Coordinates of C-alpha atoms in Angstrom, one line a residue:
N1 CA -14.7 -35.7 -10.6
V2 CA -11.2 -36.7 -11.4
L3 CA -9.3 -38.8 -8.8
V4 CA -5.7 -39.9 -9.4
G5 CA -3.6 -41.5 -6.8
S6 CA -3.8 -43.8 -3.8
G7 CA -6.5 -42.5 -1.5
A8 CA -7.4 -39.5 -3.5
G9 CA -10.8 -38.4 -2.6
Q10 CA -11.5 -41.7 -0.9
S11 CA -14.1 -40.6 1.6
M12 CA -15.6 -37.9 -0.7
A13 CA -19.3 -38.2 -0.6
T14 CA -21.1 -35.4 -2.2
A15 CA -18.4 -33.3 -3.8
T16 CA -18.7 -32.4 -7.4
N17 CA -16.5 -30.9 -10.1
T18 CA -13.3 -31.7 -8.2
T19 CA -9.9 -32.7 -9.2
F20 CA -7.4 -34.5 -7.0
V21 CA -4.1 -35.9 -8.1
G22 CA -1.6 -37.4 -5.7
N23 CA -1.7 -39.8 -2.7
D24 CA -4.4 -38.8 -0.3
A25 CA -5.2 -35.6 -2.2
G26 CA -8.7 -34.5 -1.1
R27 CA -9.0 -37.8 0.8
A28 CA -11.9 -36.5 3.1
S29 CA -13.0 -33.6 1.0
G30 CA -16.6 -32.6 1.1
G31 CA -16.4 -29.4 -0.9
S32 CA -17.0 -28.8 -4.6
F33 CA -15.1 -27.0 -7.3
N34 CA -11.7 -27.9 -5.5
T35 CA -8.5 -28.7 -7.3
G36 CA -5.7 -30.5 -5.3
V37 CA -2.5 -31.5 -6.9
G38 CA 0.2 -33.1 -4.7
N39 CA 0.3 -35.7 -1.8
S40 CA -2.2 -34.8 0.8
S41 CA -3.2 -31.5 -0.7
L42 CA -6.6 -30.5 0.5
A43 CA -6.7 -33.7 2.3
N44 CA -9.2 -32.7 5.0
A45 CA -11.0 -29.9 2.8
S46 CA -14.7 -29.3 3.4
G47 CA -14.9 -25.9 1.7
S48 CA -15.5 -25.2 -2.0
G49 CA -13.5 -23.3 -4.6
N50 CA -10.0 -24.1 -3.2
T51 CA -6.9 -24.6 -5.2
A52 CA -3.8 -26.4 -3.7
V53 CA -0.7 -27.3 -5.5
G54 CA 2.0 -29.0 -3.5
A55 CA 2.3 -31.7 -0.8
A56 CA 0.1 -30.8 2.1
A57 CA -0.9 -27.5 0.7
L58 CA -4.3 -26.3 2.3
F59 CA -4.4 -29.6 4.2
S60 CA -7.0 -28.6 6.8
T61 CA -9.0 -25.9 5.1
T62 CA -12.8 -26.2 6.0
T63 CA -13.7 -23.0 4.2
G64 CA -13.5 -21.9 0.5
N65 CA -11.9 -19.7 -2.0
N66 CA -8.4 -20.2 -0.9
T67 CA -5.3 -20.7 -3.1
G68 CA -2.2 -22.4 -1.7
V69 CA 0.9 -23.2 -4.0
G70 CA 4.0 -24.7 -2.5
Y71 CA 4.9 -27.5 -0.1
Q72 CA 2.9 -27.0 3.2
A73 CA 1.4 -23.6 1.8
G74 CA -1.4 -22.9 4.2
Q75 CA -1.3 -26.5 5.7
N76 CA -3.0 -25.6 9.0
L77 CA -5.5 -23.1 7.7
N78 CA -8.8 -24.2 9.0
V79 CA -11.1 -21.3 8.9
G80 CA -10.4 -18.6 6.3
T81 CA -11.5 -17.5 3.0
G82 CA -10.0 -15.5 0.2
N83 CA -6.3 -16.3 1.1
T84 CA -3.5 -16.3 -1.5
I85 CA -0.6 -18.4 -0.4
L86 CA 2.6 -19.0 -2.5
G87 CA 5.7 -20.5 -1.1
R88 CA 6.9 -23.3 1.2
S89 CA 5.5 -23.1 4.6
A90 CA 3.8 -19.7 3.8
L91 CA 0.7 -19.1 6.4
F92 CA 1.8 -22.5 7.6
T93 CA 0.4 -22.4 11.2
A94 CA -2.5 -20.1 10.7
T95 CA -5.8 -21.7 11.7
N96 CA -7.9 -18.6 11.0
G97 CA -7.5 -15.8 8.7
N98 CA -9.3 -14.0 5.8
Y99 CA -8.0 -12.2 2.8
N100 CA -4.2 -12.6 3.5
T101 CA -1.6 -12.6 0.8
A102 CA 1.6 -14.5 1.7
I103 CA 4.2 -14.8 -1.0
G104 CA 7.5 -16.4 -0.2
H105 CA 9.1 -19.2 1.8
N106 CA 8.0 -18.9 5.5
S107 CA 6.0 -15.6 5.0
L108 CA 3.2 -15.0 7.5
T109 CA 4.1 -18.4 9.1
L110 CA 2.6 -18.0 12.4
L111 CA -0.3 -15.7 11.7
N112 CA -3.6 -16.5 13.6
N113 CA -6.3 -14.1 13.1
N114 CA -8.7 -15.4 15.7
N115 CA -10.0 -11.8 16.4
N116 CA -10.0 -10.8 12.8
P117 CA -7.8 -7.8 13.0
G118 CA -7.4 -7.5 9.3
P119 CA -5.7 -8.9 6.4
C120 CA -1.9 -8.9 5.8
T121 CA 0.3 -8.8 2.8
A122 CA 3.7 -10.4 3.0
V123 CA 5.9 -10.6 -0.1
G124 CA 9.5 -12.0 0.2
Y125 CA 11.2 -14.7 2.3
G126 CA 10.4 -14.6 6.0
T127 CA 8.2 -11.4 5.9
L128 CA 6.0 -11.1 8.7
A129 CA 7.1 -14.7 9.9
S130 CA 6.6 -14.1 13.5
L131 CA 3.4 -12.2 13.5
T132 CA 0.7 -14.1 15.5
T133 CA -2.3 -11.6 16.0
G134 CA -1.6 -8.3 14.3
G135 CA -3.5 -7.2 11.1
N136 CA -3.5 -4.7 8.3
N137 CA 0.2 -5.1 7.9
T138 CA 2.2 -4.9 4.6
A139 CA 5.6 -6.1 4.4
I140 CA 7.7 -6.3 1.1
G141 CA 11.2 -7.6 0.9
Y142 CA 13.4 -10.2 2.3
N143 CA 12.7 -10.6 6.1
A144 CA 10.8 -7.4 6.3
L145 CA 9.0 -7.1 9.7
N146 CA 10.3 -10.6 10.5
S147 CA 10.2 -10.2 14.2
A148 CA 6.9 -8.4 14.6
I149 CA 4.4 -10.3 16.8
T150 CA 1.4 -8.3 17.4
T151 CA 2.1 -5.3 15.2
S152 CA -0.9 -3.7 13.3
N153 CA -1.3 -1.1 10.6
T154 CA 2.3 -1.1 9.7
V155 CA 4.2 -1.0 6.3
A156 CA 7.7 -2.0 5.8
I157 CA 9.4 -2.0 2.3
G158 CA 12.9 -3.2 1.6
S159 CA 15.3 -6.1 2.4
S160 CA 15.3 -6.6 6.1
A161 CA 13.2 -3.5 6.6
M162 CA 12.5 -3.4 10.4
S163 CA 13.4 -7.0 10.7
T164 CA 13.8 -6.8 14.4
Y165 CA 10.8 -4.5 15.0
T166 CA 8.4 -5.6 17.8
G167 CA 6.4 -2.5 18.4
S168 CA 2.6 -2.2 18.3
G169 CA 2.4 -0.6 14.9
N170 CA 0.9 2.4 13.1
M171 CA 4.4 2.9 11.4
I172 CA 5.8 3.2 8.0
F173 CA 9.3 2.0 7.3
V174 CA 11.4 2.2 4.1
G175 CA 14.8 0.7 3.7
S176 CA 16.8 -1.7 5.9
T177 CA 17.9 1.0 8.3
Y178 CA 15.4 2.7 10.8
T179 CA 13.4 5.3 8.7
G180 CA 10.1 5.2 10.2
Y181 CA 7.0 7.5 10.4
N182 CA 4.5 7.2 13.2
I183 CA 1.0 7.4 11.9
P184 CA -1.5 8.6 14.6
N185 CA -4.6 6.5 14.9
N186 CA -6.8 9.5 14.2
A187 CA -4.8 11.0 11.4
S188 CA -7.0 13.1 9.2
R189 CA -7.7 11.8 5.7
S190 CA -8.0 14.9 3.4

């Protein structure tokens, strides 16, 4: 183990192969094969195989195989695995969620996949920032699907693509103006 900084790994009991650099980085970590760089990164982590770079990145994660880069990236993620988080406050308030990709400042900020509706991909500043319980969404572009709250199975591509959309989903949007296609739940896959 490599521990650098005041309080880094201070309560670590059985963790092995970890690296914590920064004040309180990994301070209560119980997982192995974790890397935390930045003040309070992985501070309360008990899962293994996590990588956090940035102050408070992956602060609360108790599961493993997550990557958080940026100030407060995935800060409140408690239960979740396989998440890729890049950007300040990306996936910030999510307490649960698996296999999500959040790239960009404030992307997927409010997501909480308690009912496991499926992973989401958000690329760009503010993409899917208001989504709380929807799943299987892909938003690419500045503020794409920014106001969607419970939307599922929706794709939005383009700067501000459907940034005010609050519908239930099953749609494809391309561009910043309303160009949408409704995809029925029982669409055939030939």
